[in-house]
């Protein structure tokens, strides 16, 4: 949701008779002049309004907020410096959070905030984007523009910081895109992979792994015996149709015939081969089915 200001705070600001009314805190408090007037209403001897510049330039904003930080450090006021920096750069939720903290400090009252309108700790527009439709959400470049302000690049010209912030925004946008594709597979024509198609169903919670192995062996052995019976019947029919001419078999063919193992359930070697061919890790079988 879009960050909004509580009604008690708006009434409080109207009662201070500020020079410029606070309509959109994100923009009206960014230069620090209006916030200095709020503090001047409670500390008129400590705040000199003639020392502040009512301008929109970055130098004016930095000067005003530097004076405010010095006053906060002098009075030991419990006001967050992160909220001040977020308000200076015009980040989402920074000015609203600063007003809430200041209102609670100066009036000793806690404003009522709706739970759906709680703001992000990193002062990004991600909560707002999540409430939009998938065709209305910002793409990767727009997300970087919204969450990485130009004033941040001037005040902290570190290339490592810029790369880290940009990569974090891109990772979040990629994760949102993947979640969107998962939630709407028909729109994006997402096809299941071969591994997803071949996933085995986990073992039922009320069944035993040994019983499952025995049941699987019975099914496999029956299928193998049926296949061998069909092949032997086909060979028997072909022998009757063909002429009764004795054929000599090569030594390699005779050796392969001797090495063949008959499909017999009583044969221990045959049973072990079947279990090894169709064995499944016991850890995968014991995983409970997710409801």
Tab-separated table of N, CA, C and O in Angstrom, residues 117-235:
chain	number	residue	atom	x	y	z
A	117	UNK	N	-0.914	-0.718	6.064
A	117	UNK	CA	-0.119	0.392	5.585
A	117	UNK	C	1.251	0.457	6.253
A	117	UNK	O	1.868	1.513	6.290
A	118	UNK	N	1.703	-0.646	6.815
A	118	UNK	CA	3.036	-0.669	7.392
A	118	UNK	C	4.085	-0.562	6.287
A	118	UNK	O	3.964	-1.159	5.232
A	119	UNK	N	5.155	0.176	6.567
A	119	UNK	CA	6.148	0.484	5.545
A	119	UNK	C	7.318	-0.488	5.589
A	119	UNK	O	7.549	-1.147	6.603
A	120	UNK	N	8.046	-0.513	4.481
A	120	UNK	CA	9.187	-1.400	4.351
A	120	UNK	C	10.369	-0.824	5.120
A	120	UNK	O	10.572	0.397	5.167
A	121	UNK	N	11.173	-1.722	5.705
A	121	UNK	CA	12.326	-1.275	6.488
A	121	UNK	C	13.412	-0.674	5.599
A	121	UNK	O	14.179	0.180	6.053
A	122	UNK	N	13.500	-1.104	4.365
A	122	UNK	CA	14.509	-0.570	3.442
A	122	UNK	C	14.022	0.647	2.677
A	122	UNK	O	14.716	1.111	1.770
A	123	UNK	N	12.826	1.153	2.983
A	123	UNK	CA	12.256	2.349	2.350
A	123	UNK	C	12.156	2.193	0.834
A	123	UNK	O	12.519	3.084	0.064
A	124	UNK	N	11.679	1.049	0.389
A	124	UNK	CA	11.471	0.788	-1.036
A	124	UNK	C	9.977	0.757	-1.327
A	124	UNK	O	9.143	0.718	-0.415
A	125	UNK	N	9.651	0.767	-2.610
A	125	UNK	CA	8.249	0.728	-3.020
A	125	UNK	C	7.765	-0.691	-3.291
A	125	UNK	O	6.775	-0.878	-3.986
A	126	UNK	N	8.472	-1.684	-2.747
A	126	UNK	CA	8.096	-3.073	-2.994
A	126	UNK	C	6.709	-3.416	-2.450
A	126	UNK	O	5.929	-4.091	-3.142
A	127	UNK	N	6.313	-2.990	-1.228
A	127	UNK	CA	4.935	-3.288	-0.777
A	127	UNK	C	3.876	-2.680	-1.684
A	127	UNK	O	2.825	-3.287	-1.908
A	128	UNK	N	4.145	-1.484	-2.214
A	128	UNK	CA	3.183	-0.862	-3.120
A	128	UNK	C	3.096	-1.614	-4.440
A	128	UNK	O	1.999	-1.819	-4.984
A	129	UNK	N	4.217	-2.075	-4.970
A	129	UNK	CA	4.217	-2.799	-6.235
A	129	UNK	C	3.511	-4.149	-6.112
A	129	UNK	O	2.890	-4.621	-7.071
A	130	UNK	N	3.577	-4.767	-4.936
A	130	UNK	CA	2.949	-6.069	-4.755
A	130	UNK	C	1.432	-5.984	-4.758
A	130	UNK	O	0.759	-6.988	-5.025
A	131	UNK	N	0.877	-4.822	-4.476
A	131	UNK	CA	-0.570	-4.651	-4.485
A	131	UNK	C	-1.123	-4.251	-5.853
A	131	UNK	O	-2.329	-4.067	-5.995
A	132	UNK	N	-0.244	-4.101	-6.841
A	132	UNK	CA	-0.674	-3.786	-8.203
A	132	UNK	C	-0.838	-5.062	-9.006
A	132	UNK	O	-0.342	-6.128	-8.635
A	133	UNK	N	-1.540	-4.961	-10.117
A	133	UNK	CA	-1.657	-6.091	-11.028
A	133	UNK	C	-0.316	-6.344	-11.703
A	133	UNK	O	0.564	-5.467	-11.742
A	134	UNK	N	-0.151	-7.557	-12.253
A	134	UNK	CA	1.152	-7.901	-12.823
A	134	UNK	C	1.498	-7.067	-14.044
A	134	UNK	O	2.661	-6.867	-14.356
A	135	UNK	N	0.489	-6.523	-14.748
A	135	UNK	CA	0.778	-5.674	-15.902
A	135	UNK	C	0.980	-4.209	-15.505
A	135	UNK	O	1.320	-3.378	-16.354
A	136	UNK	N	0.747	-3.866	-14.227
A	136	UNK	CA	0.954	-2.505	-13.748
A	136	UNK	C	2.241	-2.344	-12.951
A	136	UNK	O	2.642	-1.220	-12.672
A	137	UNK	N	2.882	-3.421	-12.605
A	137	UNK	CA	4.095	-3.334	-11.795
A	137	UNK	C	5.263	-2.803	-12.614
A	137	UNK	O	5.317	-2.973	-13.840
A	138	UNK	N	6.191	-2.156	-11.919
A	138	UNK	CA	7.353	-1.568	-12.574
A	138	UNK	C	8.341	-2.648	-13.002
A	138	UNK	O	8.494	-3.664	-12.324
A	139	UNK	N	9.004	-2.420	-14.126
A	139	UNK	CA	10.024	-3.350	-14.590
A	139	UNK	C	11.340	-3.068	-13.886
A	139	UNK	O	11.404	-2.254	-12.954
A	140	UNK	N	12.391	-3.752	-14.295
A	140	UNK	CA	13.658	-3.696	-13.553
A	140	UNK	C	14.270	-2.290	-13.564
A	140	UNK	O	14.679	-1.766	-12.521
A	141	UNK	N	14.336	-1.653	-14.729
A	141	UNK	CA	14.949	-0.319	-14.796
A	141	UNK	C	14.127	0.715	-14.026
A	141	UNK	O	14.682	1.606	-13.374
A	142	UNK	N	12.804	0.585	-14.072
A	142	UNK	CA	11.958	1.514	-13.324
A	142	UNK	C	12.112	1.284	-11.823
A	142	UNK	O	12.057	2.251	-11.033
A	143	UNK	N	12.302	0.058	-11.403
A	143	UNK	CA	12.515	-0.223	-9.981
A	143	UNK	C	13.816	0.409	-9.481
A	143	UNK	O	13.864	0.932	-8.364
A	144	UNK	N	14.852	0.359	-10.304
A	144	UNK	CA	16.114	1.009	-9.919
A	144	UNK	C	15.928	2.512	-9.805
A	144	UNK	O	16.430	3.162	-8.881
A	145	UNK	N	15.166	3.089	-10.718
A	145	UNK	CA	14.932	4.531	-10.683
A	145	UNK	C	14.108	4.934	-9.463
A	145	UNK	O	14.332	6.004	-8.873
A	146	UNK	N	13.154	4.099	-9.068
A	146	UNK	CA	12.299	4.436	-7.930
A	146	UNK	C	13.008	4.272	-6.591
A	146	UNK	O	12.749	5.048	-5.662
A	147	UNK	N	13.868	3.285	-6.489
A	147	UNK	CA	14.467	2.940	-5.188
A	147	UNK	C	15.892	3.432	-5.011
A	147	UNK	O	16.416	3.355	-3.892
A	148	UNK	N	16.528	3.892	-6.060
A	148	UNK	CA	17.891	4.427	-5.955
A	148	UNK	C	17.874	5.870	-6.453
A	148	UNK	O	17.867	6.123	-7.660
A	149	UNK	N	17.835	6.817	-5.513
A	149	UNK	CA	17.693	8.225	-5.851
A	149	UNK	C	19.023	8.819	-6.313
A	149	UNK	O	20.103	8.354	-5.939
A	150	UNK	N	18.897	9.870	-7.138
A	150	UNK	CA	20.111	10.514	-7.659
A	150	UNK	C	20.870	11.236	-6.553
A	150	UNK	O	22.100	11.343	-6.584
A	151	UNK	N	20.136	11.718	-5.533
A	151	UNK	CA	20.813	12.387	-4.419
A	151	UNK	C	21.668	11.409	-3.618
A	151	UNK	O	22.700	11.805	-3.060
A	152	UNK	N	21.269	10.132	-3.563
A	152	UNK	CA	22.093	9.128	-2.884
A	152	UNK	C	23.416	8.922	-3.601
A	152	UNK	O	24.455	8.702	-2.974
A	153	UNK	N	23.381	8.986	-4.923
A	153	UNK	CA	24.609	8.797	-5.691
A	153	UNK	C	25.566	9.961	-5.512
A	153	UNK	O	26.793	9.788	-5.569
A	154	UNK	N	25.020	11.173	-5.289
A	154	UNK	CA	25.880	12.336	-5.082
A	154	UNK	C	26.463	12.363	-3.674
A	154	UNK	O	27.635	12.710	-3.489
A	155	UNK	N	25.650	12.008	-2.692
A	155	UNK	CA	26.135	12.044	-1.313
A	155	UNK	C	27.056	10.880	-0.986
A	155	UNK	O	27.926	10.997	-0.115
A	156	UNK	N	26.878	9.729	-1.674
A	156	UNK	CA	27.733	8.562	-1.455
A	156	UNK	C	28.185	8.052	-2.828
A	156	UNK	O	27.590	7.131	-3.395
A	157	UNK	N	29.225	8.650	-3.412
A	157	UNK	CA	29.630	8.286	-4.781
A	157	UNK	C	30.467	7.014	-4.856
A	157	UNK	O	31.336	6.892	-5.721
A	158	UNK	N	30.229	6.074	-3.976
A	158	UNK	CA	30.989	4.831	-3.984
A	158	UNK	C	30.394	3.891	-5.030
A	158	UNK	O	29.191	3.592	-5.014
A	159	UNK	N	31.233	3.415	-5.949
A	159	UNK	CA	30.757	2.499	-6.983
A	159	UNK	C	30.351	1.153	-6.382
A	159	UNK	O	29.426	0.500	-6.889
A	160	UNK	N	31.010	0.756	-5.306
A	160	UNK	CA	30.640	-0.495	-4.652
A	160	UNK	C	29.238	-0.394	-4.051
A	160	UNK	O	28.440	-1.337	-4.144
A	161	UNK	N	28.925	0.744	-3.438
A	161	UNK	CA	27.589	0.942	-2.863
A	161	UNK	C	26.526	0.953	-3.959
A	161	UNK	O	25.460	0.341	-3.823
A	162	UNK	N	26.810	1.652	-5.046
A	162	UNK	CA	25.843	1.705	-6.142
A	162	UNK	C	25.609	0.327	-6.751
A	162	UNK	O	24.465	-0.055	-7.042
A	163	UNK	N	26.694	-0.421	-6.950
A	163	UNK	CA	26.550	-1.765	-7.522
A	163	UNK	C	25.788	-2.684	-6.580
A	163	UNK	O	24.948	-3.489	-7.016
A	164	UNK	N	26.048	-2.579	-5.278
A	164	UNK	CA	25.361	-3.428	-4.304
A	164	UNK	C	23.872	-3.113	-4.257
A	164	UNK	O	23.032	-4.020	-4.248
A	165	UNK	N	23.509	-1.837	-4.236
A	165	UNK	CA	22.102	-1.441	-4.197
A	165	UNK	C	21.389	-1.843	-5.480
A	165	UNK	O	20.262	-2.363	-5.456
A	166	UNK	N	22.052	-1.617	-6.623
A	166	UNK	CA	21.425	-1.975	-7.896
A	166	UNK	C	21.218	-3.483	-8.010
A	166	UNK	O	20.168	-3.940	-8.489
A	167	UNK	N	22.193	-4.266	-7.563
A	167	UNK	CA	22.070	-5.720	-7.631
A	167	UNK	C	20.962	-6.220	-6.714
A	167	UNK	O	20.234	-7.158	-7.071
A	168	UNK	N	20.823	-5.600	-5.540
A	168	UNK	CA	19.740	-6.001	-4.634
A	168	UNK	C	18.374	-5.709	-5.250
A	168	UNK	O	17.437	-6.513	-5.143
A	169	UNK	N	18.238	-4.582	-5.924
A	169	UNK	CA	16.965	-4.237	-6.572
A	169	UNK	C	16.682	-5.185	-7.729
A	169	UNK	O	15.541	-5.642	-7.926
A	170	UNK	N	17.710	-5.526	-8.511
A	170	UNK	CA	17.523	-6.455	-9.625
A	170	UNK	C	17.166	-7.853	-9.132
A	170	UNK	O	16.328	-8.533	-9.741
A	171	UNK	N	17.790	-8.292	-8.047
A	171	UNK	CA	17.458	-9.610	-7.487
A	171	UNK	C	16.007	-9.651	-7.008
A	171	UNK	O	15.303	-10.652	-7.206
A	172	UNK	N	15.548	-8.564	-6.385
A	172	UNK	CA	14.159	-8.516	-5.926
A	172	UNK	C	13.193	-8.512	-7.110
A	172	UNK	O	12.156	-9.197	-7.091
A	173	UNK	N	13.538	-7.768	-8.157
A	173	UNK	CA	12.687	-7.747	-9.348
A	173	UNK	C	12.658	-9.108	-10.033
A	173	UNK	O	11.598	-9.542	-10.518
A	174	UNK	N	13.801	-9.797	-10.071
A	174	UNK	CA	13.841	-11.138	-10.663
A	174	UNK	C	13.013	-12.135	-9.852
A	174	UNK	O	12.311	-12.989	-10.413
A	175	UNK	N	13.089	-12.028	-8.537
A	175	UNK	CA	12.293	-12.921	-7.683
A	175	UNK	C	10.793	-12.657	-7.853
A	175	UNK	O	9.992	-13.593	-7.896
A	176	UNK	N	10.420	-11.380	-7.968
A	176	UNK	CA	9.008	-11.057	-8.188
A	176	UNK	C	8.539	-11.574	-9.545
A	176	UNK	O	7.409	-12.055	-9.680
A	177	UNK	N	9.400	-11.478	-10.534
A	177	UNK	CA	9.043	-11.979	-11.864
A	177	UNK	C	8.860	-13.497	-11.858
A	177	UNK	O	7.928	-14.023	-12.484
A	178	UNK	N	9.727	-14.197	-11.154
A	178	UNK	CA	9.612	-15.648	-11.068
A	178	UNK	C	8.345	-16.050	-10.320
A	178	UNK	O	7.661	-17.015	-10.712
A	179	UNK	N	8.028	-15.328	-9.248
A	179	UNK	CA	6.790	-15.619	-8.515
A	179	UNK	C	5.562	-15.338	-9.376
A	179	UNK	O	4.562	-16.064	-9.311
A	180	UNK	N	5.637	-14.307	-10.203
A	180	UNK	CA	4.531	-13.994	-11.093
A	180	UNK	C	4.328	-15.083	-12.143
A	180	UNK	O	3.201	-15.477	-12.464
A	181	UNK	N	5.423	-15.606	-12.678
A	181	UNK	CA	5.328	-16.685	-13.656
A	181	UNK	C	4.786	-17.969	-13.028
A	181	UNK	O	4.032	-18.712	-13.656
A	182	UNK	N	5.156	-18.209	-11.777
A	182	UNK	CA	4.642	-19.387	-11.090
A	182	UNK	C	3.154	-19.259	-10.796
A	182	UNK	O	2.410	-20.249	-10.872
A	183	UNK	N	2.712	-18.047	-10.455
A	183	UNK	CA	1.298	-17.844	-10.132
A	183	UNK	C	0.416	-17.811	-11.379
A	183	UNK	O	-0.775	-18.131	-11.297
A	184	UNK	N	0.976	-17.442	-12.529
A	184	UNK	CA	0.196	-17.361	-13.767
A	184	UNK	C	0.893	-18.167	-14.869
A	184	UNK	O	1.459	-17.597	-15.809
A	185	UNK	N	0.903	-19.495	-14.775
A	185	UNK	CA	1.640	-20.285	-15.779
A	185	UNK	C	0.983	-20.251	-17.159
A	185	UNK	O	1.681	-20.359	-18.163
A	186	UNK	N	-0.336	-20.107	-17.219
A	186	UNK	CA	-0.999	-20.099	-18.520
A	186	UNK	C	-0.680	-18.832	-19.317
A	186	UNK	O	-0.493	-18.896	-20.530
A	187	UNK	N	-0.622	-17.706	-18.625
A	187	UNK	CA	-0.346	-16.458	-19.338
A	187	UNK	C	1.070	-16.456	-19.912
A	187	UNK	O	1.286	-16.006	-21.037
A	188	UNK	N	2.030	-16.952	-19.135
A	188	UNK	CA	3.420	-16.951	-19.583
A	188	UNK	C	3.801	-18.243	-20.306
A	188	UNK	O	4.960	-18.404	-20.675
A	189	UNK	N	2.841	-19.167	-20.454
A	189	UNK	CA	3.069	-20.426	-21.181
A	189	UNK	C	4.259	-21.188	-20.604
A	189	UNK	O	5.174	-21.622	-21.330
A	190	UNK	N	4.238	-21.333	-19.313
A	190	UNK	CA	5.312	-22.049	-18.618
A	190	UNK	C	5.033	-23.539	-18.720
A	190	UNK	O	3.959	-24.013	-18.345
A	191	UNK	N	5.988	-24.290	-19.232
A	191	UNK	CA	5.860	-25.731	-19.380
A	191	UNK	C	6.695	-26.425	-18.306
A	191	UNK	O	7.816	-25.999	-18.011
A	192	UNK	N	6.172	-27.483	-17.721
A	192	UNK	CA	6.961	-28.204	-16.702
A	192	UNK	C	8.173	-28.877	-17.321
A	192	UNK	O	8.121	-29.392	-18.437
A	193	UNK	N	9.256	-28.866	-16.596
A	193	UNK	CA	10.481	-29.490	-17.076
A	193	UNK	C	10.383	-31.009	-16.974
A	193	UNK	O	9.438	-31.556	-16.395
A	194	UNK	N	11.375	-31.674	-17.554
A	194	UNK	CA	11.396	-33.136	-17.512
A	194	UNK	C	11.544	-33.644	-16.080
A	194	UNK	O	10.948	-34.653	-15.699
A	195	UNK	N	12.350	-32.950	-15.277
A	195	UNK	CA	12.513	-33.362	-13.880
A	195	UNK	C	11.218	-33.206	-13.093
A	195	UNK	O	10.893	-34.019	-12.237
A	196	UNK	N	10.454	-32.142	-13.386
A	196	UNK	CA	9.176	-31.959	-12.698
A	196	UNK	C	8.148	-33.005	-13.112
A	196	UNK	O	7.300	-33.406	-12.315
A	197	UNK	N	8.222	-33.444	-14.353
A	197	UNK	CA	7.281	-34.480	-14.789
A	197	UNK	C	7.607	-35.844	-14.181
A	197	UNK	O	6.706	-36.662	-13.981
A	198	UNK	N	8.880	-36.106	-13.917
A	198	UNK	CA	9.302	-37.419	-13.450
A	198	UNK	C	9.417	-37.509	-11.932
A	198	UNK	O	10.005	-38.454	-11.419
A	199	UNK	N	8.898	-36.556	-11.223
A	199	UNK	CA	8.984	-36.614	-9.765
A	199	UNK	C	8.149	-37.772	-9.229
A	199	UNK	O	7.018	-37.987	-9.658
A	200	UNK	N	8.710	-38.507	-8.295
A	200	UNK	CA	8.001	-39.613	-7.673
A	200	UNK	C	7.188	-39.091	-6.494
A	200	UNK	O	7.613	-38.195	-5.779
A	201	UNK	N	6.043	-39.686	-6.288
A	201	UNK	CA	5.223	-39.314	-5.159
A	201	UNK	C	5.864	-39.813	-3.869
A	201	UNK	O	6.325	-40.954	-3.810
A	202	UNK	N	5.931	-38.994	-2.831
A	202	UNK	CA	6.538	-39.452	-1.568
A	202	UNK	C	5.677	-40.509	-0.899
A	202	UNK	O	4.509	-40.699	-1.226
A	203	UNK	N	6.293	-41.211	0.034
A	203	UNK	CA	5.623	-42.289	0.732
A	203	UNK	C	4.523	-41.746	1.630
A	203	UNK	O	4.657	-40.672	2.211
A	204	UNK	N	3.417	-42.455	1.714
A	204	UNK	CA	2.325	-42.046	2.566
A	204	UNK	C	2.763	-42.102	4.033
A	204	UNK	O	3.543	-42.966	4.432
A	205	UNK	N	2.251	-41.179	4.869
A	205	UNK	CA	2.683	-41.179	6.287
A	205	UNK	C	2.289	-42.445	7.024
A	205	UNK	O	2.980	-42.860	7.953
A	206	UNK	N	1.148	-43.079	6.635
A	206	UNK	CA	0.687	-44.252	7.356
A	206	UNK	C	1.196	-45.563	6.783
A	206	UNK	O	0.723	-46.636	7.153
A	207	UNK	N	2.111	-45.539	5.854
A	207	UNK	CA	2.639	-46.756	5.244
A	207	UNK	C	4.092	-46.964	5.652
A	207	UNK	O	4.747	-46.064	6.166
A	208	UNK	N	4.567	-48.170	5.370
A	208	UNK	CA	5.924	-48.551	5.739
A	208	UNK	C	6.782	-48.664	4.489
A	208	UNK	O	6.303	-49.072	3.423
A	209	UNK	N	8.057	-48.305	4.623
A	209	UNK	CA	8.949	-48.338	3.459
A	209	UNK	C	9.171	-49.771	2.977
A	209	UNK	O	9.246	-50.041	1.773
A	210	UNK	N	9.262	-50.724	3.908
A	210	UNK	CA	9.490	-52.118	3.521
A	210	UNK	C	8.292	-52.675	2.760
A	210	UNK	O	8.448	-53.397	1.770
A	211	UNK	N	7.083	-52.340	3.192
A	211	UNK	CA	5.894	-52.788	2.474
A	211	UNK	C	5.856	-52.212	1.069
A	211	UNK	O	5.467	-52.883	0.104
A	212	UNK	N	6.301	-50.944	0.972
A	212	UNK	CA	6.303	-50.329	-0.362
A	212	UNK	C	7.302	-51.030	-1.273
A	212	UNK	O	7.029	-51.240	-2.463
A	213	UNK	N	8.472	-51.414	-0.754
A	213	UNK	CA	9.465	-52.113	-1.565
A	213	UNK	C	8.924	-53.458	-2.041
A	213	UNK	O	9.098	-53.838	-3.211
A	214	UNK	N	8.278	-54.188	-1.149
A	214	UNK	CA	7.732	-55.490	-1.543
A	214	UNK	C	6.633	-55.341	-2.583
A	214	UNK	O	6.565	-56.105	-3.554
A	215	UNK	N	5.787	-54.356	-2.398
A	215	UNK	CA	4.718	-54.129	-3.368
A	215	UNK	C	5.287	-53.723	-4.719
A	215	UNK	O	4.838	-54.181	-5.774
A	216	UNK	N	6.293	-52.834	-4.696
A	216	UNK	CA	6.930	-52.422	-5.946
A	216	UNK	C	7.605	-53.591	-6.631
A	216	UNK	O	7.567	-53.743	-7.859
A	217	UNK	N	8.220	-54.483	-5.851
A	217	UNK	CA	8.867	-55.647	-6.445
A	217	UNK	C	7.849	-56.578	-7.098
A	217	UNK	O	8.073	-57.109	-8.185
A	218	UNK	N	6.703	-56.773	-6.460
A	218	UNK	CA	5.674	-57.637	-7.040
A	218	UNK	C	5.177	-57.087	-8.370
A	218	UNK	O	5.022	-57.815	-9.357
A	219	UNK	N	4.952	-55.773	-8.410
A	219	UNK	CA	4.483	-55.167	-9.657
A	219	UNK	C	5.523	-55.282	-10.754
A	219	UNK	O	5.217	-55.594	-11.903
A	220	UNK	N	6.801	-55.019	-10.394
A	220	UNK	CA	7.862	-55.088	-11.397
A	220	UNK	C	8.052	-56.515	-11.890
A	220	UNK	O	8.249	-56.746	-13.092
A	221	UNK	N	8.011	-57.465	-10.981
A	221	UNK	CA	8.223	-58.858	-11.386
A	221	UNK	C	7.093	-59.353	-12.282
A	221	UNK	O	7.321	-60.066	-13.260
A	222	UNK	N	5.863	-58.957	-11.971
A	222	UNK	CA	4.749	-59.358	-12.819
A	222	UNK	C	4.861	-58.775	-14.219
A	222	UNK	O	4.583	-59.438	-15.213
A	223	UNK	N	5.277	-57.500	-14.294
A	223	UNK	CA	5.433	-56.893	-15.612
A	223	UNK	C	6.542	-57.566	-16.406
A	223	UNK	O	6.420	-57.805	-17.610
A	224	UNK	N	7.631	-57.924	-15.726
A	224	UNK	CA	8.738	-58.586	-16.426
A	224	UNK	C	8.336	-59.972	-16.897
A	224	UNK	O	8.635	-60.396	-18.020
A	225	UNK	N	7.620	-60.716	-16.035
A	225	UNK	CA	7.193	-62.065	-16.439
A	225	UNK	C	6.199	-62.026	-17.584
A	225	UNK	O	6.252	-62.867	-18.492
A	226	UNK	N	5.318	-61.036	-17.572
A	226	UNK	CA	4.365	-60.922	-18.686
A	226	UNK	C	5.078	-60.611	-19.986
A	226	UNK	O	4.753	-61.150	-21.049
A	227	UNK	N	6.101	-59.765	-19.911
A	227	UNK	CA	6.855	-59.428	-21.126
A	227	UNK	C	7.610	-60.648	-21.638
A	227	UNK	O	7.639	-60.936	-22.846
A	228	UNK	N	8.228	-61.393	-20.716
A	228	UNK	CA	8.978	-62.583	-21.149
A	228	UNK	C	8.042	-63.653	-21.713
A	228	UNK	O	8.385	-64.343	-22.679
A	229	UNK	N	6.847	-63.792	-21.127
A	229	UNK	CA	5.881	-64.767	-21.655
A	229	UNK	C	5.425	-64.394	-23.059
A	229	UNK	O	5.285	-65.240	-23.938
A	230	UNK	N	5.202	-63.096	-23.272
A	230	UNK	CA	4.804	-62.655	-24.609
A	230	UNK	C	5.911	-62.921	-25.611
A	230	UNK	O	5.665	-63.381	-26.727
A	231	UNK	N	7.143	-62.612	-25.216
A	231	UNK	CA	8.253	-62.819	-26.157
A	231	UNK	C	8.448	-64.305	-26.449
A	231	UNK	O	8.728	-64.701	-27.581
A	232	UNK	N	8.284	-65.160	-25.420
A	232	UNK	CA	8.454	-66.603	-25.648
A	232	UNK	C	7.342	-67.159	-26.522
A	232	UNK	O	7.586	-68.032	-27.374
A	233	UNK	N	6.107	-66.638	-26.362
A	233	UNK	CA	5.010	-67.106	-27.222
A	233	UNK	C	5.221	-66.697	-28.668
A	233	UNK	O	4.955	-67.454	-29.599
A	234	UNK	N	5.743	-65.485	-28.849
A	234	UNK	CA	6.033	-65.027	-30.217
A	234	UNK	C	7.112	-65.889	-30.843
A	234	UNK	O	7.031	-66.282	-32.014
A	235	UNK	N	8.144	-66.229	-30.068
A	235	UNK	CA	9.208	-67.083	-30.588
A	235	UNK	C	8.677	-68.484	-30.916
A	235	UNK	O	9.046	-69.101	-31.911
